[in-house]
Short mmCIF file of C-alpha atoms and ligand atoms in Angstrom, two decimals:
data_model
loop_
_atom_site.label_atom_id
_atom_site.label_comp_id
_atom_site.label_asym_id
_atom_site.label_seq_id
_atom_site.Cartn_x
_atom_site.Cartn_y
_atom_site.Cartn_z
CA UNK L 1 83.33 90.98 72.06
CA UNK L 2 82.01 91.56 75.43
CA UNK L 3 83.55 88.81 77.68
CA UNK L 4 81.69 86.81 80.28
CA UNK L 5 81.19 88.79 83.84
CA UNK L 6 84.18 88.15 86.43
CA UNK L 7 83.88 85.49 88.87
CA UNK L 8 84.44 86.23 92.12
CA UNK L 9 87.93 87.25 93.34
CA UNK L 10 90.33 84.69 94.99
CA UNK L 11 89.72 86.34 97.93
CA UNK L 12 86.95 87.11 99.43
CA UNK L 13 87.75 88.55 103.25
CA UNK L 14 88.44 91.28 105.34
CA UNK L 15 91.15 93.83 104.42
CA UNK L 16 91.97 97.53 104.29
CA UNK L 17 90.75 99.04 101.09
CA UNK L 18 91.33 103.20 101.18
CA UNK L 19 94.87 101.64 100.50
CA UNK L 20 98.22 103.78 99.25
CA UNK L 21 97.27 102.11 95.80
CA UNK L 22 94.46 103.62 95.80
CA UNK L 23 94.21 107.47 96.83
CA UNK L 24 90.87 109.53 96.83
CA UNK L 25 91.51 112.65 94.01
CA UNK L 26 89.27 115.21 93.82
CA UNK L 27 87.86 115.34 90.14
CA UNK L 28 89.08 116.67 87.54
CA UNK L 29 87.47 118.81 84.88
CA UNK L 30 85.20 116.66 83.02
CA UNK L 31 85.03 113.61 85.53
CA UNK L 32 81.80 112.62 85.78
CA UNK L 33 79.95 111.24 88.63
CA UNK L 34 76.40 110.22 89.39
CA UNK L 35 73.02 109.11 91.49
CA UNK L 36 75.03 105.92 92.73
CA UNK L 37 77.71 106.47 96.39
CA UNK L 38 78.60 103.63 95.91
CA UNK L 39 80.38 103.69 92.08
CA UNK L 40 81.03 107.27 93.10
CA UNK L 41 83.56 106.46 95.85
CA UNK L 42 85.15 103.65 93.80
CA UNK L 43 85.65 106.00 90.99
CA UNK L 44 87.57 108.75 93.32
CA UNK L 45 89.29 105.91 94.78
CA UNK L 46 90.44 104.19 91.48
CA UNK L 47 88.78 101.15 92.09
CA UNK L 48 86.95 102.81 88.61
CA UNK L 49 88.40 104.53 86.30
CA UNK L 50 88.18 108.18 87.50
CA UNK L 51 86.76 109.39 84.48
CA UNK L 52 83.45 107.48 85.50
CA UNK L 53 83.26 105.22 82.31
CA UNK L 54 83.77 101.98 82.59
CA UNK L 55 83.01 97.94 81.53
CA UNK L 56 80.52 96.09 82.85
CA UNK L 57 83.45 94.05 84.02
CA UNK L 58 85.22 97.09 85.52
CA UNK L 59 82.47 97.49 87.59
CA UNK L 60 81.73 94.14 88.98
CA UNK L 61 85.39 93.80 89.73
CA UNK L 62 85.56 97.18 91.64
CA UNK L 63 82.45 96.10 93.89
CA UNK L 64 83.59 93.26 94.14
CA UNK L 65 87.64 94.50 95.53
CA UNK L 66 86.53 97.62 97.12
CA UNK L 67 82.98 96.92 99.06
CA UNK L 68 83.21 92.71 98.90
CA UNK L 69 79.35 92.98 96.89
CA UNK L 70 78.74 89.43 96.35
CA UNK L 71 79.46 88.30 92.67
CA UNK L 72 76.18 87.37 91.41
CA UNK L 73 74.44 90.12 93.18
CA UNK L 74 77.10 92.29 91.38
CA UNK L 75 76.36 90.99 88.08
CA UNK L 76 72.85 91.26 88.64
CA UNK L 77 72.82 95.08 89.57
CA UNK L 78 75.99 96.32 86.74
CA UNK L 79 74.22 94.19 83.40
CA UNK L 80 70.94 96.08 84.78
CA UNK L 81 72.63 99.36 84.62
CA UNK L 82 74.35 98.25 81.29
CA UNK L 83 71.45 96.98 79.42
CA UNK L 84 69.04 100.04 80.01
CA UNK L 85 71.89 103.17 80.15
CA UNK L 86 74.66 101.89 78.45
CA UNK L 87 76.63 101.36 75.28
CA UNK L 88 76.20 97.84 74.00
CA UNK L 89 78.52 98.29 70.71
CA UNK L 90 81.04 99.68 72.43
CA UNK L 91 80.57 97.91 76.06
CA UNK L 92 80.95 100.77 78.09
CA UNK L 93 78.72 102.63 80.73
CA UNK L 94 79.08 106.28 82.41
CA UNK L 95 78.11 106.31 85.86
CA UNK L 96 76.47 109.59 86.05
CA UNK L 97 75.27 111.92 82.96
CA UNK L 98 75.62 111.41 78.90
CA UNK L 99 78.95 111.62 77.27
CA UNK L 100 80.84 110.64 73.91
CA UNK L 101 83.27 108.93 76.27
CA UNK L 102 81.19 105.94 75.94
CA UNK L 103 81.09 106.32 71.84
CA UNK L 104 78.30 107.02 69.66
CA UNK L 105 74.75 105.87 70.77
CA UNK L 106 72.97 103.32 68.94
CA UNK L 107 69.55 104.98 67.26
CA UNK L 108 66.83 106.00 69.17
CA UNK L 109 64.90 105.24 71.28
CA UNK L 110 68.00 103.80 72.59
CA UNK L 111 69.95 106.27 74.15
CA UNK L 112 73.26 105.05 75.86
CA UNK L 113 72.88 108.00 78.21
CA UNK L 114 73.88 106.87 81.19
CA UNK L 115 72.75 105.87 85.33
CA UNK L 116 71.66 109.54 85.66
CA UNK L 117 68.58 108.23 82.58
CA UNK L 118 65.24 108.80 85.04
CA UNK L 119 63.08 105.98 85.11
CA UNK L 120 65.23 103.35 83.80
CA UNK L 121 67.63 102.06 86.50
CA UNK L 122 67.37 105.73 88.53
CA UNK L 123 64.04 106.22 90.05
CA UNK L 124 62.29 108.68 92.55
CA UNK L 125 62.51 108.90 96.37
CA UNK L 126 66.22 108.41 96.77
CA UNK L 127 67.45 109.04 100.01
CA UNK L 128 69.87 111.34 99.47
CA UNK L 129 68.87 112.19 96.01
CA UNK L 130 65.77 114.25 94.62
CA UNK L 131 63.17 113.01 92.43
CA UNK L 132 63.63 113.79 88.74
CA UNK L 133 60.54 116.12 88.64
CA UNK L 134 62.35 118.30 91.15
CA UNK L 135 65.15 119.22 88.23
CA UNK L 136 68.35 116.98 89.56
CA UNK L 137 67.92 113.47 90.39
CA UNK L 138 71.52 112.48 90.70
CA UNK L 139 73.74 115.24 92.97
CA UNK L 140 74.05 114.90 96.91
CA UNK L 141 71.27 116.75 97.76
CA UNK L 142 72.18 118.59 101.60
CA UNK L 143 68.54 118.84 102.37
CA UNK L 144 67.45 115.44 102.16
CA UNK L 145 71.04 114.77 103.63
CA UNK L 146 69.88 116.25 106.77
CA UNK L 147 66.80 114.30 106.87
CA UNK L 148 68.96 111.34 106.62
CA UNK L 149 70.81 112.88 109.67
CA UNK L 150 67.40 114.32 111.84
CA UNK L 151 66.17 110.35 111.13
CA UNK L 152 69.51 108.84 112.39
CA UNK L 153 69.32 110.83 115.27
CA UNK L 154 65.60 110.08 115.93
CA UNK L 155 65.32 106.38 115.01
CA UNK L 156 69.23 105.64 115.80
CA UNK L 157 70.84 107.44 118.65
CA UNK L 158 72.80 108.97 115.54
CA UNK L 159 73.99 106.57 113.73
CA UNK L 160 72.26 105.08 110.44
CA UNK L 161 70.85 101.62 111.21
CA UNK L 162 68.05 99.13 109.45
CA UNK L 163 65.75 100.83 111.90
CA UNK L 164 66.39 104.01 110.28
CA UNK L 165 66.41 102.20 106.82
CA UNK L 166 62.62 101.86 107.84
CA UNK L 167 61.61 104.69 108.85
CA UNK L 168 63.57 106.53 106.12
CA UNK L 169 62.67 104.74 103.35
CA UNK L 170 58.49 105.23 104.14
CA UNK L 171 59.17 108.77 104.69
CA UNK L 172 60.60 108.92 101.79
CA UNK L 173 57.78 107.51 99.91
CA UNK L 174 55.37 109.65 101.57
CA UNK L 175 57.41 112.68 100.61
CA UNK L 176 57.57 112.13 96.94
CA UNK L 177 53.77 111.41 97.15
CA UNK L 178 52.84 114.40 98.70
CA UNK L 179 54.96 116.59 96.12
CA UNK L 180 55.90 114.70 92.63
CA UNK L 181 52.57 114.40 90.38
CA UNK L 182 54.60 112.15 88.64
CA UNK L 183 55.63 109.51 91.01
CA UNK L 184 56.97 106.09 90.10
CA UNK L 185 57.38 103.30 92.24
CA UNK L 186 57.21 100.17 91.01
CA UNK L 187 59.01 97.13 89.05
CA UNK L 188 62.70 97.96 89.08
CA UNK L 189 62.84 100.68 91.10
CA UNK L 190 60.41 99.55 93.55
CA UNK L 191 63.02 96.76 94.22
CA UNK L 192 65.90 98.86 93.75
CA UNK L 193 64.67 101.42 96.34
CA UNK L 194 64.67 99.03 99.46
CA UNK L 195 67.81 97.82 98.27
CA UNK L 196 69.92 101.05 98.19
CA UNK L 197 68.44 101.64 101.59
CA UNK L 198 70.22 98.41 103.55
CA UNK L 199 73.56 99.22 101.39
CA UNK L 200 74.90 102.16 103.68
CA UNK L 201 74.68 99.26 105.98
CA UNK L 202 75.93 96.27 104.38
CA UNK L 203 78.15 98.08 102.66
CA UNK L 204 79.52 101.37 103.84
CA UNK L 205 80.37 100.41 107.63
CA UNK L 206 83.48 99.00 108.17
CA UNK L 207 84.29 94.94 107.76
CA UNK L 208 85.72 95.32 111.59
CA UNK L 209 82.66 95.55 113.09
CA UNK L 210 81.44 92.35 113.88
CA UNK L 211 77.88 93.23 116.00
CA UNK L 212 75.05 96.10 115.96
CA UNK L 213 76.46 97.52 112.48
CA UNK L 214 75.78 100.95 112.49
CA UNK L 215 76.84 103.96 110.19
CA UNK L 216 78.45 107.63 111.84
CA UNK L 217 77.30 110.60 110.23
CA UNK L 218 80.68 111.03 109.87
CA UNK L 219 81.48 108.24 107.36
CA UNK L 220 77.62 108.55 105.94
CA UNK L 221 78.75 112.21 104.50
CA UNK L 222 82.34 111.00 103.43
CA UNK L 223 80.21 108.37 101.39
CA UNK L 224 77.31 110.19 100.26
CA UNK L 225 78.87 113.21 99.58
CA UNK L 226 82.17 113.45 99.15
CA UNK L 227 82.52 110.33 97.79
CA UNK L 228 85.80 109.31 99.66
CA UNK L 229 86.31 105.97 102.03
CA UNK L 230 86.87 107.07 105.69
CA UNK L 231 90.60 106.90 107.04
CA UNK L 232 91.05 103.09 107.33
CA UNK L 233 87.93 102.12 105.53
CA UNK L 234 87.75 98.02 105.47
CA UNK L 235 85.36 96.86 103.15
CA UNK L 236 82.85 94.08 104.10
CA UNK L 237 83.94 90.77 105.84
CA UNK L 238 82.25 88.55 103.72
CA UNK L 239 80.53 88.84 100.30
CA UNK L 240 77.58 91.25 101.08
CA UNK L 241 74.86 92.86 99.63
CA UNK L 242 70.85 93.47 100.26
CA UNK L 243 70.80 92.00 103.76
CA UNK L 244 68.21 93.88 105.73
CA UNK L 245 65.29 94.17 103.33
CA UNK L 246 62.77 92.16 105.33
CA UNK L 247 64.05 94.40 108.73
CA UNK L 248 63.13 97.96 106.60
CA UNK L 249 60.11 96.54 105.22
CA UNK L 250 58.32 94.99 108.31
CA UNK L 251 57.49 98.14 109.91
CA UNK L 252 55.50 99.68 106.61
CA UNK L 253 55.13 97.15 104.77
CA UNK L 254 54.08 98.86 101.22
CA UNK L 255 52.87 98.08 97.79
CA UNK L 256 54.41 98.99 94.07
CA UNK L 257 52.75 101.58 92.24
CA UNK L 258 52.62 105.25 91.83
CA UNK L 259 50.81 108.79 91.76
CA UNK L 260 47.83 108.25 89.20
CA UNK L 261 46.41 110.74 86.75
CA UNK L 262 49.88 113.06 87.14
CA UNK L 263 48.35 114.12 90.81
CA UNK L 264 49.66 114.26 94.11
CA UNK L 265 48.10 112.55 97.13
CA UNK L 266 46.76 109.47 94.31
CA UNK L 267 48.82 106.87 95.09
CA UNK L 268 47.91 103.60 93.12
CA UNK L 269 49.33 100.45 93.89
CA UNK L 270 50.24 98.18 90.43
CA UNK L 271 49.23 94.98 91.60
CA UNK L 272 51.33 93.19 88.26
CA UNK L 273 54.19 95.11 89.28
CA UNK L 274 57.69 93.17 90.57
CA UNK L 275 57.71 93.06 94.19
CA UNK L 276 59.83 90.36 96.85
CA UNK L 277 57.37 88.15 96.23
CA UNK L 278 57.53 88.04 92.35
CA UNK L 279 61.37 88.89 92.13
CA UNK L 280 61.35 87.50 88.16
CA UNK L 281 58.88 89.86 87.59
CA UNK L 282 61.26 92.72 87.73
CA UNK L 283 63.57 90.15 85.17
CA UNK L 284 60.58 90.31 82.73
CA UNK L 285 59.59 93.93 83.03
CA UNK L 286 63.01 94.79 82.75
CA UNK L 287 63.84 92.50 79.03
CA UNK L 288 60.68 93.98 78.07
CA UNK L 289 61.91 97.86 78.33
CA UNK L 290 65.41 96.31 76.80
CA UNK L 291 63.24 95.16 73.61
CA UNK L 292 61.54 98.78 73.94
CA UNK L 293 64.88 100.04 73.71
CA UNK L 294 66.11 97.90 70.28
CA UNK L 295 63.10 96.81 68.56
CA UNK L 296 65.24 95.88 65.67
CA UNK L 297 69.13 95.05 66.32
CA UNK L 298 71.21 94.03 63.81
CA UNK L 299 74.91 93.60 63.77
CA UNK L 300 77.25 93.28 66.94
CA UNK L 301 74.35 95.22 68.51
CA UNK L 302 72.26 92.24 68.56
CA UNK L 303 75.05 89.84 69.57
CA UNK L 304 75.82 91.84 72.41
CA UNK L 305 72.60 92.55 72.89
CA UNK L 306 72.14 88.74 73.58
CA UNK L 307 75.29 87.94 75.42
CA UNK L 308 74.39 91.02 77.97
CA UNK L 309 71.01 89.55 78.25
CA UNK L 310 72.52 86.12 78.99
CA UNK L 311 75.29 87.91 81.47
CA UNK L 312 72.48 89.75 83.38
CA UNK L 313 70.34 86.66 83.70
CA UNK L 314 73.73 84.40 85.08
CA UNK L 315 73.20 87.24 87.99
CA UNK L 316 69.45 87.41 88.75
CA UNK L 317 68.76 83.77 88.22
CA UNK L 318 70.54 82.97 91.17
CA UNK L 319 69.70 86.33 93.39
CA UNK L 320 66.19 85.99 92.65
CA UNK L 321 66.07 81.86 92.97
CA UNK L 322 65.51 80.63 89.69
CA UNK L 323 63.96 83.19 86.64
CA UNK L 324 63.09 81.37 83.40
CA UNK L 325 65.52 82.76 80.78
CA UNK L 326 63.88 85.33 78.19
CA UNK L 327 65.74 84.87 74.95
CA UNK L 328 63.68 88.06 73.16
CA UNK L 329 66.51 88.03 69.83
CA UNK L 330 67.32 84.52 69.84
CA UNK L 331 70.04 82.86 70.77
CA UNK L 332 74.04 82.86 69.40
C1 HEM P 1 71.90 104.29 94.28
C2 HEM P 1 73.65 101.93 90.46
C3 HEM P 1 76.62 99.38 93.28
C4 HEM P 1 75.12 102.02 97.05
C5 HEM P 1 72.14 103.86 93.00
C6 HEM P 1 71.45 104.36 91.84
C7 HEM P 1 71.95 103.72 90.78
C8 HEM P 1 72.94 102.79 91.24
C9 HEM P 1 71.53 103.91 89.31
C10 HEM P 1 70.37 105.42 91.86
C11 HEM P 1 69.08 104.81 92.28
C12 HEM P 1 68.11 105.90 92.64
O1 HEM P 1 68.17 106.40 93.77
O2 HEM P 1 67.29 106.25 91.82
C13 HEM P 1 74.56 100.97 90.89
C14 HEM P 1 75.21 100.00 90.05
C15 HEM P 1 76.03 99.27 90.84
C16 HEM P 1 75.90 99.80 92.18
C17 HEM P 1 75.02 99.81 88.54
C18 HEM P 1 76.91 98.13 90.36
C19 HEM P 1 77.15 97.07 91.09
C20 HEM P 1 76.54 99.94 94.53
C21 HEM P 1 77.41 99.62 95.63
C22 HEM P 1 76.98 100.37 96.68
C23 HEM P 1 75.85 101.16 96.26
C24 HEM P 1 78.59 98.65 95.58
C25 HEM P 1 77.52 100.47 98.07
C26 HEM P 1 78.74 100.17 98.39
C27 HEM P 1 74.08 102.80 96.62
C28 HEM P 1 73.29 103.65 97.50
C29 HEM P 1 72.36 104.31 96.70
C30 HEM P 1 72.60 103.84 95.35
C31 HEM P 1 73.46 103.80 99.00
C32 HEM P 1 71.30 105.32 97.17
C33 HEM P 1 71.72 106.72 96.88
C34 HEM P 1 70.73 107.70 97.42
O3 HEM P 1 69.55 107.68 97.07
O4 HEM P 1 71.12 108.53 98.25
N1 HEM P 1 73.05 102.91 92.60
N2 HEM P 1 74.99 100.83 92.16
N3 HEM P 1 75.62 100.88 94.94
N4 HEM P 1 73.64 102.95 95.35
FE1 HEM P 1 74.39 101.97 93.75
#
């Protein structure tokens, strides 16, 4: 049985996390890793297991001990993962690419394959991650690393701040216009995409700092790419996670949608797409591509099917303020 998603830890403070109990270890043949810095790091930490398969608990626990993500945000973001990439019989998700670690996939269209599955949780204009169309949408990519750098240095007297989140995240956008015929940016990843720009700031600067919380390039590459806490790393002083999102969207404010007609330069905004101010659309969108997923469930599939459901909507009900519960296979 899948159990309920962790509460949140007794406690909930400061305190030194890149700890003797948990050493960084380079990987070993056949660890795998993915799109996400975040799950990354706790995986070469420990935090994960390092061979990047894990529960849904696993992972909310880990955020939860090594960053201090705020529980129901937690639960919101790993039952999202779970429900479109991972393995409902056998409750386990890989954080990166497709593997019979996580046991055999249900039929398809199902596919159990994974966070490195484009267009499900994964989406285009990362920021340090190419778009699918490009070939690789889930390895550090050094080019768009040193964008991230020449816009730190630019927008943030080199460090990586929520002004840079801004600026960043547009130019991102405009990028993937101007080159992917295929661009996507709407529903989940629409929301998804402002969020993973505020997290290297939330998230990946240390608890200790108290005022102006900025990221070095330093700690941005241990992060990004190497996937290792900086010497001393403290995770977050408080439960943490999106702060910021107004602050990156106020200088561009932009609209879901996507390149039309598989052309570049034809950017379409989706006007029923999930945005900030329709947060439960995203909920909707997102049962509906689960249903798309099992049309027909039978068996523990469809029990789990329905207790993830339930899990995932104990998260977003209370990050997005109230989302009326979908119950698309009944209820146990
Ligand atoms: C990106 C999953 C927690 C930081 C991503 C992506 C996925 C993902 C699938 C790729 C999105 C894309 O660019 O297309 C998850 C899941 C989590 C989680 C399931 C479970 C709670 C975290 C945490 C942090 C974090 C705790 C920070 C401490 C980031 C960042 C990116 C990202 C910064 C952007 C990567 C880039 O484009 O360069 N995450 N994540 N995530 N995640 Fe996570």
């Amino acid at each position: 049985d899948p159990p309920p998603p962790p509460g949140p830890p007794s406690f909930a403070g400061l305190k030194l996390v890149n700890d003797a109990d948990h050493p960084w270890k380079p990987l070993r043949e056949g660890d795998i890793r993915g799109p996400c810095p975040g799950l990354n790091t706790l995986a070469s930490h420990g935090y994960l297991p390092r061979n990047g398969v894990a529960s849904p608990s696993d992972i909310v626990k880990a955020v939860q001990e090594g960053f201090n993500m705020e529980n129901k945000f937690a639960i919101g973001v790993t039952y999202l993962g779970h429900l479109l990439d991972g393995n409902l019989v056998t409750d386990l998700l890989s954080i990166g690419g497709k593997t019979p670690n996580t046991g055999p996939a249900p039929p398809p269209p199902a596919h159990a394959g994974g966070l490195n599955v484009h267009g499900a949780f994964e989406g285009d204009a990362g920021i340090t991650r190419a778009d699918a169309f490009f070939g690789d949408n889930h390895s550090f990519n050094q080019t768009l690393f040193d964008k991230f750098v020449d816009f730190s240095n630019r927008y943030g007297g080199g460090y990586y701040n929520l002004s840079v989140a801004a600026e960043l995240r547009y130019s991102r956008i405009q990028d993937s216009i101007a080159t992917n015929p295929e661009f996507s940016f709407k529903n989940v990843r629409y929301i998804t995409a402002y969020g993973e720009t505020v997290f290297p700031v939330t998230l990946f600067v240390d608890g200790r700092v108290t005022t102006d919380r900025k990221l070095s390039m330093e700690d941005a590459a241990s992060f990004f790419r190497d996937m290792q806490f900086p010497p001393d790393f403290h995770r977050a002083a408080q439960p943490s996670s999106n702060e910021g999102i107004p602050q990156v969207l106020a200088p561009h404010p932009w609209l879901p949608g996507g390149n039309a007609d598989g052309k570049v330069n034809n950017y379409v905004a989706d006007p029923d797409s999930a945005d900030f101010q329709h947060l439960c659309r995203m909920y909707t969108n997102v049962v509906e591509n689960v249903v798309g997923l099992y049309p027909n469930p039978t068996g523990i599939l469809k029990r789990n099917l329905i207790k993830n459901l339930h899990y995932w909507h104990t998260g977003v009900n209370v990050t997005f303020g109230g989302c009326t519960e979908l119950f698309p296979y009944g209820q146990l």
